[in-house]
Short mmCIF file of C-alpha atoms in Angstrom, two decimals:
data_model
loop_
_atom_site.label_atom_id
_atom_site.label_comp_id
_atom_site.label_asym_id
_atom_site.label_seq_id
_atom_site.Cartn_x
_atom_site.Cartn_y
_atom_site.Cartn_z
CA MET A 530 45.68 0.35 -44.07
CA ALA A 531 41.96 -0.09 -44.26
CA ASN A 532 40.29 -0.88 -40.81
CA TYR A 533 37.00 -2.66 -40.90
CA ILE A 534 34.68 -2.01 -38.07
CA VAL A 535 33.06 -5.39 -37.11
CA MET A 536 30.02 -6.15 -34.82
CA PRO A 537 31.69 -6.79 -31.48
CA LYS A 538 30.68 -9.54 -29.00
CA LEU A 539 29.34 -7.54 -25.99
CA SER A 540 27.86 -10.31 -23.84
CA ASP A 541 28.37 -14.10 -23.36
CA THR A 542 25.09 -14.88 -25.03
CA MET A 543 25.31 -12.41 -27.99
CA THR A 544 25.48 -13.91 -31.50
CA GLU A 545 24.09 -10.84 -33.29
CA GLY A 546 23.51 -7.17 -32.51
CA THR A 547 21.34 -4.36 -33.82
CA LEU A 548 23.04 -1.17 -35.08
CA VAL A 549 20.76 1.25 -33.42
CA LYS A 550 22.44 4.58 -34.48
CA TRP A 551 25.55 5.81 -36.17
CA ARG A 552 27.13 8.46 -34.03
CA LYS A 553 29.69 9.44 -36.67
CA LYS A 554 28.66 10.27 -40.31
CA GLU A 555 30.50 9.13 -43.42
CA GLY A 556 33.55 11.44 -43.96
CA ASP A 557 33.90 12.27 -40.31
CA LYS A 558 37.27 12.15 -38.65
CA VAL A 559 37.59 9.46 -35.99
CA GLU A 560 40.03 9.06 -33.06
CA VAL A 561 40.66 6.13 -30.81
CA GLY A 562 38.01 6.24 -28.18
CA ASP A 563 35.48 8.18 -30.08
CA VAL A 564 31.93 6.74 -29.83
CA ILE A 565 31.12 5.79 -33.39
CA ALA A 566 27.73 3.81 -32.99
CA GLU A 567 25.06 2.60 -30.55
CA ILE A 568 24.73 -1.17 -30.50
CA GLU A 569 21.72 -3.00 -29.07
CA THR A 570 22.48 -6.52 -27.65
CA ASP A 571 20.05 -9.00 -26.22
CA LYS A 572 20.29 -7.27 -22.76
CA ALA A 573 21.31 -3.53 -23.24
CA THR A 574 22.07 -0.66 -25.62
CA MET A 575 25.81 0.14 -25.57
CA GLU A 576 28.16 2.76 -27.13
CA MET A 577 30.74 1.31 -29.47
CA GLU A 578 34.19 3.05 -29.47
CA ALA A 579 36.73 3.26 -32.20
CA PHE A 580 40.04 1.39 -31.88
CA ASP A 581 41.77 3.24 -34.74
CA ASP A 582 42.27 6.78 -36.12
CA GLY A 583 41.19 7.78 -39.58
CA ILE A 584 38.22 8.85 -41.62
CA LEU A 585 34.92 6.98 -41.41
CA ASN A 586 34.76 6.24 -45.15
CA LYS A 587 31.58 4.18 -45.31
CA HIS A 588 28.72 2.80 -43.29
CA LEU A 589 28.32 -0.76 -44.52
CA ILE A 590 25.17 -1.38 -42.33
CA GLN A 591 22.14 0.80 -42.09
CA GLU A 592 20.64 1.89 -38.83
CA GLY A 593 18.06 -0.64 -37.42
CA THR A 594 19.79 -3.58 -39.04
CA LYS A 595 20.68 -6.82 -37.14
CA VAL A 596 24.23 -8.13 -37.79
CA LEU A 597 25.99 -11.27 -36.77
CA VAL A 598 28.95 -10.98 -34.39
CA GLY A 599 32.14 -10.48 -36.36
CA ASN A 600 30.50 -9.25 -39.55
CA ARG A 601 31.58 -5.83 -41.03
CA ILE A 602 29.47 -2.73 -40.28
CA GLY A 603 31.87 0.05 -41.38
CA LEU A 604 35.25 1.10 -42.79
CA ILE A 605 37.82 3.43 -41.56
CA LEU A 606 40.63 4.67 -43.91
CA GLY A 607 43.80 6.59 -43.30
CA LYS A 608 44.32 10.05 -44.72
CA GLY A 609 44.56 9.95 -48.47
CA GLU A 610 43.85 6.26 -48.51
CA SER A 611 41.40 4.60 -51.00
CA ALA A 612 38.93 1.95 -50.12
CA PRO A 613 40.12 -1.64 -50.89
CA VAL A 614 38.74 -3.34 -53.89
CA ASP A 615 36.83 -5.90 -51.81
CA ALA A 616 34.99 -3.25 -49.80
CA PRO A 617 31.20 -3.82 -50.27
CA ALA A 618 28.84 -0.97 -51.13
CA ALA A 619 26.38 -2.18 -48.40
CA ALA A 620 25.45 -5.06 -46.38
CA ALA A 621 22.19 -6.95 -46.03
CA PRO A 622 20.53 -7.68 -42.67
CA ALA A 623 21.77 -10.76 -40.91
CA ASP A 624 19.83 -13.93 -41.24
CA LYS A 625 20.65 -16.37 -38.45
CA GLU A 626 19.21 -19.36 -40.34
CA ALA A 627 21.02 -18.48 -43.56
CA PRO A 628 24.05 -20.63 -44.53
CA GLU A 629 27.19 -19.32 -43.01
CA LYS A 630 29.51 -17.27 -45.29
CA PRO A 631 33.06 -18.41 -45.81
CA ALA A 632 35.64 -16.62 -43.67
CA SER A 633 36.80 -14.36 -46.49
CA ALA A 634 33.27 -12.91 -46.84
CA VAL A 635 33.02 -12.15 -43.13
CA ASN A 636 36.52 -10.92 -42.25
CA GLY A 637 37.62 -9.23 -45.39
CA ALA A 638 40.87 -9.21 -47.21
CA PRO A 639 44.04 -10.72 -45.73
CA GLY A 640 45.79 -8.10 -43.48
CA ALA A 641 42.67 -5.90 -43.01
CA GLN A 642 42.45 -4.69 -39.50
CA GLN A 643 39.19 -4.16 -37.49
CA ALA A 644 38.57 -0.87 -35.74
CA ALA A 645 36.19 -1.49 -32.91
CA ALA A 646 36.60 -4.94 -31.35
CA PRO A 647 38.93 -7.93 -31.48
CA ARG A 648 37.93 -10.07 -34.54
CA PRO A 649 36.92 -13.61 -33.80
CA SER A 650 39.38 -16.20 -35.04
CA THR A 651 38.22 -18.15 -38.15
CA PRO A 652 37.06 -21.55 -36.93
CA ALA A 653 38.77 -24.59 -38.43
CA ALA A 654 36.83 -26.73 -40.93
CA ALA A 655 34.06 -28.71 -39.18
CA PRO A 656 31.66 -31.36 -40.52
CA VAL A 657 28.44 -29.91 -42.00
CA GLN A 658 26.70 -33.30 -41.82
CA ARG A 659 26.38 -36.05 -39.11
CA ASN A 660 27.22 -39.52 -40.03
CA ASP A 661 23.66 -40.29 -40.93
CA GLY A 662 23.63 -37.52 -43.54
CA GLU A 663 21.67 -35.04 -41.47
CA ARG A 664 22.80 -31.31 -41.90
CA ILE A 665 24.29 -29.81 -38.70
CA ARG A 666 22.72 -26.41 -37.90
CA ILE A 667 24.96 -24.45 -35.55
CA SER A 668 25.36 -20.74 -34.64
CA PRO A 669 28.64 -19.04 -35.81
CA PHE A 670 29.65 -18.43 -32.14
CA ALA A 671 28.96 -22.02 -31.09
CA ARG A 672 31.02 -23.16 -34.10
CA LYS A 673 34.01 -21.00 -32.98
CA LEU A 674 33.57 -22.20 -29.36
CA ALA A 675 33.62 -25.82 -30.42
CA GLN A 676 36.75 -25.22 -32.43
CA GLU A 677 38.46 -23.74 -29.35
CA LYS A 678 37.49 -26.42 -27.00
CA GLY A 679 38.26 -29.23 -29.54
CA ILE A 680 34.62 -30.42 -29.62
CA ASP A 681 33.50 -32.46 -32.67
CA ILE A 682 30.12 -30.89 -33.43
CA GLY A 683 29.00 -34.02 -35.01
CA THR A 684 28.68 -35.49 -31.50
CA VAL A 685 26.60 -32.55 -30.06
CA THR A 686 22.88 -32.49 -29.80
CA GLY A 687 21.44 -29.01 -30.47
CA THR A 688 18.83 -27.60 -28.06
CA GLY A 689 18.20 -24.38 -29.93
CA PRO A 690 15.23 -23.65 -32.19
CA GLY A 691 14.79 -26.43 -34.78
CA GLY A 692 17.65 -28.44 -33.25
CA ARG A 693 20.19 -25.81 -33.79
CA ILE A 694 23.48 -26.14 -31.79
CA ILE A 695 23.97 -23.12 -29.53
CA ALA A 696 26.86 -22.04 -27.26
CA ALA A 697 25.39 -23.63 -24.20
CA ASP A 698 25.42 -27.04 -25.90
CA ILE A 699 29.18 -26.68 -26.58
CA GLU A 700 29.78 -25.59 -23.02
CA SER A 701 28.07 -28.71 -21.70
CA ALA A 702 29.87 -31.11 -24.28
CA LYS A 703 32.91 -33.04 -23.32
CA PRO A 704 36.14 -31.99 -25.26
CA GLY A 705 37.96 -34.46 -27.44
CA ALA A 706 34.79 -36.49 -28.33
CA VAL A 707 35.04 -38.47 -31.55
CA SER A 708 32.15 -38.65 -33.81
CA ALA A 709 30.69 -42.14 -34.23
CA ALA A 710 27.68 -43.60 -35.85
CA PRO A 711 24.96 -44.14 -33.36
CA ALA A 712 24.14 -47.75 -32.60
CA ALA A 713 20.38 -47.05 -32.92
CA ALA A 714 19.82 -43.56 -33.74
CA LYS A 715 16.33 -42.31 -33.19
CA PRO A 716 14.88 -39.42 -35.09
CA ALA A 717 14.65 -36.15 -33.28
CA ALA A 718 11.19 -35.20 -32.16
CA ALA A 719 9.91 -32.49 -34.48
CA PRO A 720 8.84 -29.34 -32.67
CA VAL A 721 5.12 -28.94 -32.42
CA ALA A 722 3.98 -26.20 -34.79
CA ALA A 723 1.81 -23.39 -33.44
CA THR A 724 -1.84 -23.10 -34.40
CA PRO A 725 -1.77 -21.03 -37.56
CA ALA A 726 -2.64 -17.35 -37.22
CA GLY A 727 -6.17 -16.41 -38.18
CA ALA A 728 -7.97 -13.22 -38.90
CA GLY A 729 -7.05 -10.66 -36.35
CA ASP A 730 -4.15 -12.50 -34.83
CA GLN A 731 -0.66 -11.09 -34.76
CA ARG A 732 2.73 -12.85 -35.52
CA LEU A 733 5.32 -11.07 -33.40
CA PRO A 734 8.87 -11.81 -34.41
CA LEU A 735 11.31 -12.72 -31.65
CA SER A 736 13.44 -9.96 -30.46
CA GLY A 737 17.13 -10.59 -29.67
CA MET A 738 16.32 -10.74 -25.88
CA ARG A 739 13.31 -13.00 -26.40
CA ARG A 740 15.34 -15.38 -28.49
CA VAL A 741 18.21 -15.68 -26.02
CA ILE A 742 15.61 -16.18 -23.11
CA ALA A 743 14.01 -18.96 -25.12
CA GLU A 744 17.35 -20.66 -25.90
CA ARG A 745 18.80 -20.38 -22.38
CA LEU A 746 15.70 -21.62 -20.47
CA LEU A 747 15.09 -24.46 -22.98
CA THR A 748 18.64 -25.43 -22.29
CA SER A 749 18.28 -25.10 -18.58
CA LYS A 750 15.02 -27.11 -18.34
CA THR A 751 16.19 -29.85 -20.70
CA THR A 752 19.84 -30.30 -19.58
CA ILE A 753 19.77 -29.46 -15.94
CA PRO A 754 18.25 -31.94 -13.54
CA HIS A 755 16.11 -29.68 -11.39
CA PHE A 756 14.63 -30.46 -8.04
CA TYR A 757 12.38 -28.19 -5.99
CA LEU A 758 12.04 -27.50 -2.30
CA ASN A 759 9.48 -24.96 -0.69
CA ILE A 760 9.04 -23.60 2.73
CA GLU A 761 6.72 -21.06 4.36
CA VAL A 762 8.39 -18.68 6.96
CA ASP A 763 7.10 -16.26 9.62
CA ALA A 764 7.60 -12.79 8.10
CA GLY A 765 6.35 -10.98 11.19
CA PRO A 766 9.71 -10.25 12.78
CA LEU A 767 11.15 -8.97 9.41
CA MET A 768 8.22 -6.63 8.86
CA LYS A 769 8.58 -5.25 12.40
CA LEU A 770 12.36 -4.65 11.93
CA ARG A 771 11.76 -3.14 8.56
CA ALA A 772 9.27 -0.57 10.12
CA GLU A 773 11.88 0.41 12.76
CA VAL A 774 14.68 0.72 10.27
CA ASN A 775 12.60 2.83 7.93
CA ALA A 776 11.41 5.04 10.62
CA ALA A 777 15.02 5.81 11.66
CA SER A 778 16.11 6.16 8.04
CA GLU A 779 13.28 8.58 7.38
CA ALA A 780 14.11 10.66 10.30
CA ALA A 781 17.66 11.08 9.11
CA GLY A 782 16.52 11.82 5.63
CA GLY A 783 17.55 8.46 4.14
CA PRO A 784 15.76 6.10 1.61
CA LYS A 785 13.35 3.35 2.58
CA ILE A 786 14.47 -0.32 2.81
CA THR A 787 12.15 -2.73 0.87
CA VAL A 788 11.09 -6.22 1.98
CA ASN A 789 13.07 -7.57 -1.03
CA ASP A 790 16.25 -5.87 0.32
CA PHE A 791 15.93 -7.82 3.52
CA VAL A 792 15.24 -11.09 1.59
CA LEU A 793 18.25 -10.52 -0.55
CA LYS A 794 20.50 -9.99 2.50
CA ALA A 795 19.15 -13.20 4.04
CA VAL A 796 19.74 -15.14 0.78
CA ILE A 797 23.35 -13.89 0.75
CA ALA A 798 23.85 -14.63 4.46
CA ALA A 799 22.45 -18.24 4.13
CA ALA A 800 24.78 -18.87 1.15
CA ILE A 801 27.77 -17.99 3.34
CA LYS A 802 26.59 -20.59 5.92
CA VAL A 803 26.03 -23.20 3.15
CA PRO A 804 28.61 -22.50 0.49
CA ALA A 805 27.91 -25.71 -1.51
CA VAL A 806 24.91 -23.95 -3.10
CA ASN A 807 27.04 -21.08 -4.45
CA ALA A 808 28.55 -23.30 -7.23
CA SER A 809 28.31 -24.49 -10.78
CA PHE A 810 28.68 -27.74 -12.65
CA ASP A 811 31.65 -27.82 -14.89
CA GLY A 812 31.86 -31.20 -16.73
CA ASP A 813 34.22 -33.24 -14.62
CA ALA A 814 34.21 -30.86 -11.66
CA ILE A 815 32.11 -28.48 -9.46
CA ILE A 816 33.24 -24.90 -9.12
CA GLN A 817 32.47 -23.48 -5.67
CA TYR A 818 32.73 -19.74 -5.72
CA ALA A 819 34.44 -17.64 -2.99
CA ASN A 820 32.16 -14.66 -3.55
CA VAL A 821 28.36 -14.53 -3.73
CA ASN A 822 27.75 -12.57 -6.96
CA LEU A 823 23.90 -12.15 -6.62
CA CYS A 824 21.67 -11.93 -9.66
CA VAL A 825 18.43 -10.15 -9.17
CA ALA A 826 15.64 -10.92 -11.80
CA VAL A 827 14.37 -7.63 -13.18
CA ALA A 828 11.30 -7.51 -15.43
CA VAL A 829 11.83 -5.32 -18.54
CA GLU A 830 9.64 -4.50 -21.51
CA ASP A 831 10.84 -7.37 -23.62
CA GLY A 832 11.59 -10.06 -20.98
CA LEU A 833 13.89 -10.50 -18.04
CA VAL A 834 17.31 -9.25 -17.11
CA THR A 835 19.50 -10.44 -14.24
CA PRO A 836 21.96 -7.84 -13.26
CA VAL A 837 24.60 -8.86 -10.77
CA VAL A 838 25.51 -7.46 -7.26
CA ARG A 839 29.08 -8.47 -7.07
CA GLU A 840 30.73 -9.67 -3.88
CA ALA A 841 27.34 -9.19 -2.20
CA GLN A 842 28.58 -10.82 1.06
CA LYS A 843 30.76 -7.71 1.62
CA LYS A 844 27.79 -5.21 1.32
CA SER A 845 25.53 -3.90 4.00
CA LEU A 846 21.79 -3.93 3.82
CA ARG A 847 21.78 -0.30 2.61
CA GLU A 848 24.48 -0.87 0.01
CA ILE A 849 22.60 -3.88 -1.40
CA SER A 850 19.43 -1.79 -1.62
CA GLU A 851 21.29 1.08 -3.43
CA SER A 852 22.93 -1.43 -5.83
CA VAL A 853 19.70 -3.11 -6.70
CA LYS A 854 17.76 0.15 -7.26
CA ASP A 855 20.71 1.42 -9.55
CA LEU A 856 21.05 -1.79 -11.47
CA ALA A 857 17.22 -2.27 -11.97
CA GLY A 858 16.87 1.32 -13.20
CA ARG A 859 19.57 1.00 -15.81
CA ALA A 860 18.35 -2.61 -16.82
CA ARG A 861 14.93 -1.10 -17.72
CA SER A 862 16.59 1.61 -19.75
CA LYS A 863 18.91 -0.88 -21.37
CA LYS A 864 22.03 0.95 -20.01
CA LEU A 865 23.74 -2.01 -18.27
CA LYS A 866 27.35 -2.77 -19.14
CA PRO A 867 28.29 -6.37 -20.03
CA GLU A 868 30.04 -6.94 -16.76
CA GLU A 869 27.02 -6.01 -14.86
CA TYR A 870 24.94 -8.86 -16.03
CA GLN A 871 27.55 -11.64 -16.33
CA GLY A 872 29.30 -13.85 -13.77
CA GLY A 873 26.41 -14.27 -11.31
CA THR A 874 26.42 -17.35 -8.98
CA ILE A 875 22.97 -17.30 -7.47
CA THR A 876 19.70 -15.78 -8.68
CA VAL A 877 16.66 -14.43 -6.85
CA SER A 878 13.32 -13.99 -8.47
CA ASN A 879 10.57 -12.10 -6.53
CA LEU A 880 7.03 -12.07 -7.81
CA GLY A 881 5.50 -11.01 -4.41
CA SER A 882 4.58 -7.60 -5.87
CA TYR A 883 2.38 -9.25 -8.34
CA GLY A 884 0.42 -11.15 -5.68
CA ILE A 885 2.05 -14.51 -6.33
CA GLU A 886 2.25 -16.44 -3.15
CA SER A 887 4.54 -19.28 -4.33
CA PHE A 888 6.27 -20.58 -7.54
CA SER A 889 9.20 -22.58 -8.75
CA ALA A 890 11.58 -20.74 -10.92
CA ILE A 891 13.87 -22.18 -13.83
CA ILE A 892 17.58 -22.25 -12.97
CA ASN A 893 19.66 -19.46 -14.59
CA PRO A 894 22.52 -21.47 -16.16
CA PRO A 895 25.32 -22.10 -15.45
CA GLN A 896 24.31 -21.41 -11.89
CA ALA A 897 23.20 -24.27 -9.63
CA MET A 898 20.37 -22.59 -7.75
CA ILE A 899 17.65 -20.03 -7.93
CA VAL A 900 15.52 -18.78 -5.00
CA SER A 901 11.88 -17.84 -5.69
CA VAL A 902 10.19 -15.27 -3.35
CA GLY A 903 6.36 -14.80 -3.04
CA ALA A 904 4.11 -12.32 -1.45
CA ILE A 905 3.67 -11.81 2.33
CA VAL A 906 0.22 -12.99 3.15
CA LYS A 907 -1.80 -12.65 6.37
CA LYS A 908 -3.43 -15.84 7.32
CA PRO A 909 -4.42 -17.71 10.48
CA VAL A 910 -1.62 -19.71 12.12
CA VAL A 911 -1.10 -21.72 15.20
CA GLY A 912 0.65 -19.59 17.91
CA PRO A 913 1.71 -20.07 21.42
CA ASN A 914 -0.39 -22.40 23.55
CA ASP A 915 -1.90 -23.73 20.32
CA GLN A 916 -3.94 -20.64 19.89
CA ILE A 917 -5.07 -19.55 16.38
CA ILE A 918 -3.65 -16.08 15.65
CA ALA A 919 -3.18 -13.86 12.67
CA GLY A 920 0.20 -14.34 11.06
CA GLN A 921 2.29 -12.95 8.21
CA ARG A 922 3.63 -15.76 6.10
CA LEU A 923 6.14 -15.62 3.25
CA GLY A 924 6.45 -18.51 0.73
CA ILE A 925 10.05 -19.26 -0.51
CA GLY A 926 11.00 -21.75 -3.18
CA LEU A 927 14.34 -23.33 -4.19
CA SER A 928 15.17 -24.80 -7.56
CA ALA A 929 18.51 -26.57 -7.63
CA ASP A 930 20.79 -28.49 -9.98
CA HIS A 931 20.90 -32.02 -8.58
CA ARG A 932 24.40 -32.54 -10.10
CA VAL A 933 25.67 -29.91 -7.75
CA VAL A 934 23.25 -29.61 -4.80
CA ASP A 935 21.75 -32.63 -3.07
CA GLY A 936 18.36 -32.51 -1.35
CA ALA A 937 19.73 -32.40 2.10
CA VAL A 938 22.10 -29.52 1.16
CA GLY A 939 19.15 -27.58 -0.33
CA ALA A 940 17.14 -28.28 2.85
CA GLN A 941 20.00 -27.03 5.00
CA TYR A 942 20.24 -23.97 3.03
CA LEU A 943 16.57 -23.24 3.43
CA ALA A 944 16.79 -23.81 7.19
CA GLU A 945 19.53 -21.17 7.32
CA LEU A 946 17.44 -18.75 5.09
CA ARG A 947 14.46 -19.28 7.49
CA LYS A 948 16.64 -18.45 10.58
CA PHE A 949 17.72 -15.20 9.08
CA ILE A 950 14.16 -14.12 7.96
CA GLU A 951 12.59 -15.05 11.26
CA SER A 952 15.39 -13.52 13.41
CA PRO A 953 16.35 -10.66 10.99
CA THR A 954 18.61 -8.87 13.48
CA LEU A 955 21.22 -11.55 12.71
CA MET A 956 21.58 -10.02 9.24
CA LEU A 957 22.58 -6.84 10.75
CA LEU A 958 25.34 -8.13 12.87
#
């Protein structure tokens, strides 16, 4: 039986992938577990394995082509088997804004099996227009998600580019909603067009990663009620302890611990003291997580990736340091696995190395809090006996989802964070 290889869904935000390289040529023998292609998602480049034995009969997609999740990219046949009559000779690059194809055009002939990833189920018929006649623009994954959750997409407001409904909109919608004509529908505000490019200007198409960043952060800023708290802490004790720890580590031939490592350990320790911040909003409930799965923002060539240190509360300072170095290195080379950048519960963004003293970050949905860390700055401070002395000050910001975290809870968390940074030996107990 013909086995179609389809573009797999390799991350929670992935709606399309780029076929970077075929690792098997047409006519090559394929066995289960063989790496047949390299796929670039919005966050990493990953190896794609075969799920069936046979002969790779045809590449349906050329290298460098973007393909929607669930669309065919290749065909595997059994020994002596002929290609089915519906097998296409080639496939055109995916266009996210093009009208969606019927299920038969995406999934192939009835009974055809896929060879590299579970095929998405075909969504049930959904309205293509709202009650006022406006065409509904929705991504294929969001449509599938709506069908699984029982969401009427006619009731959902899209926050993606041009009002397109994306997965985050479906996640935040209430199931079982019934479409109804609005009492006084107001036309959606049209996006403001950019100033047209002139001579010497460049128009840079959005990469997959940049598109996902744009969609997620727009969703975060427009659907999550942010509030912001900021403190300045005495970093002198932390810097002193760091010097002592690194001197001992260097003498033993070990690696150095960074200021960020200490701050991450403090963020984790404070979250254990105030577990209400380690949570997410989930429609009619708040999920409070037992483990602190810490996301660390890492700047990469095309944007930002937030790999996850799992069960961070169980790790020592050195283990946190080693985990972050490893994850950051593989994030920059796009070698992260999907499970290494999904499922975080709190994010830390540190711009101190860029000389930024303080800032307020945008929440990384669906989390309820992000901690922003600035640079340690030497400045005059009031010391004992009201004497002006030279101090080392560290600016820390907190951005929280007010549906989950109240101002008093955020303040309590920052008080615990201050305690751990200003008395850093507590983190080592």
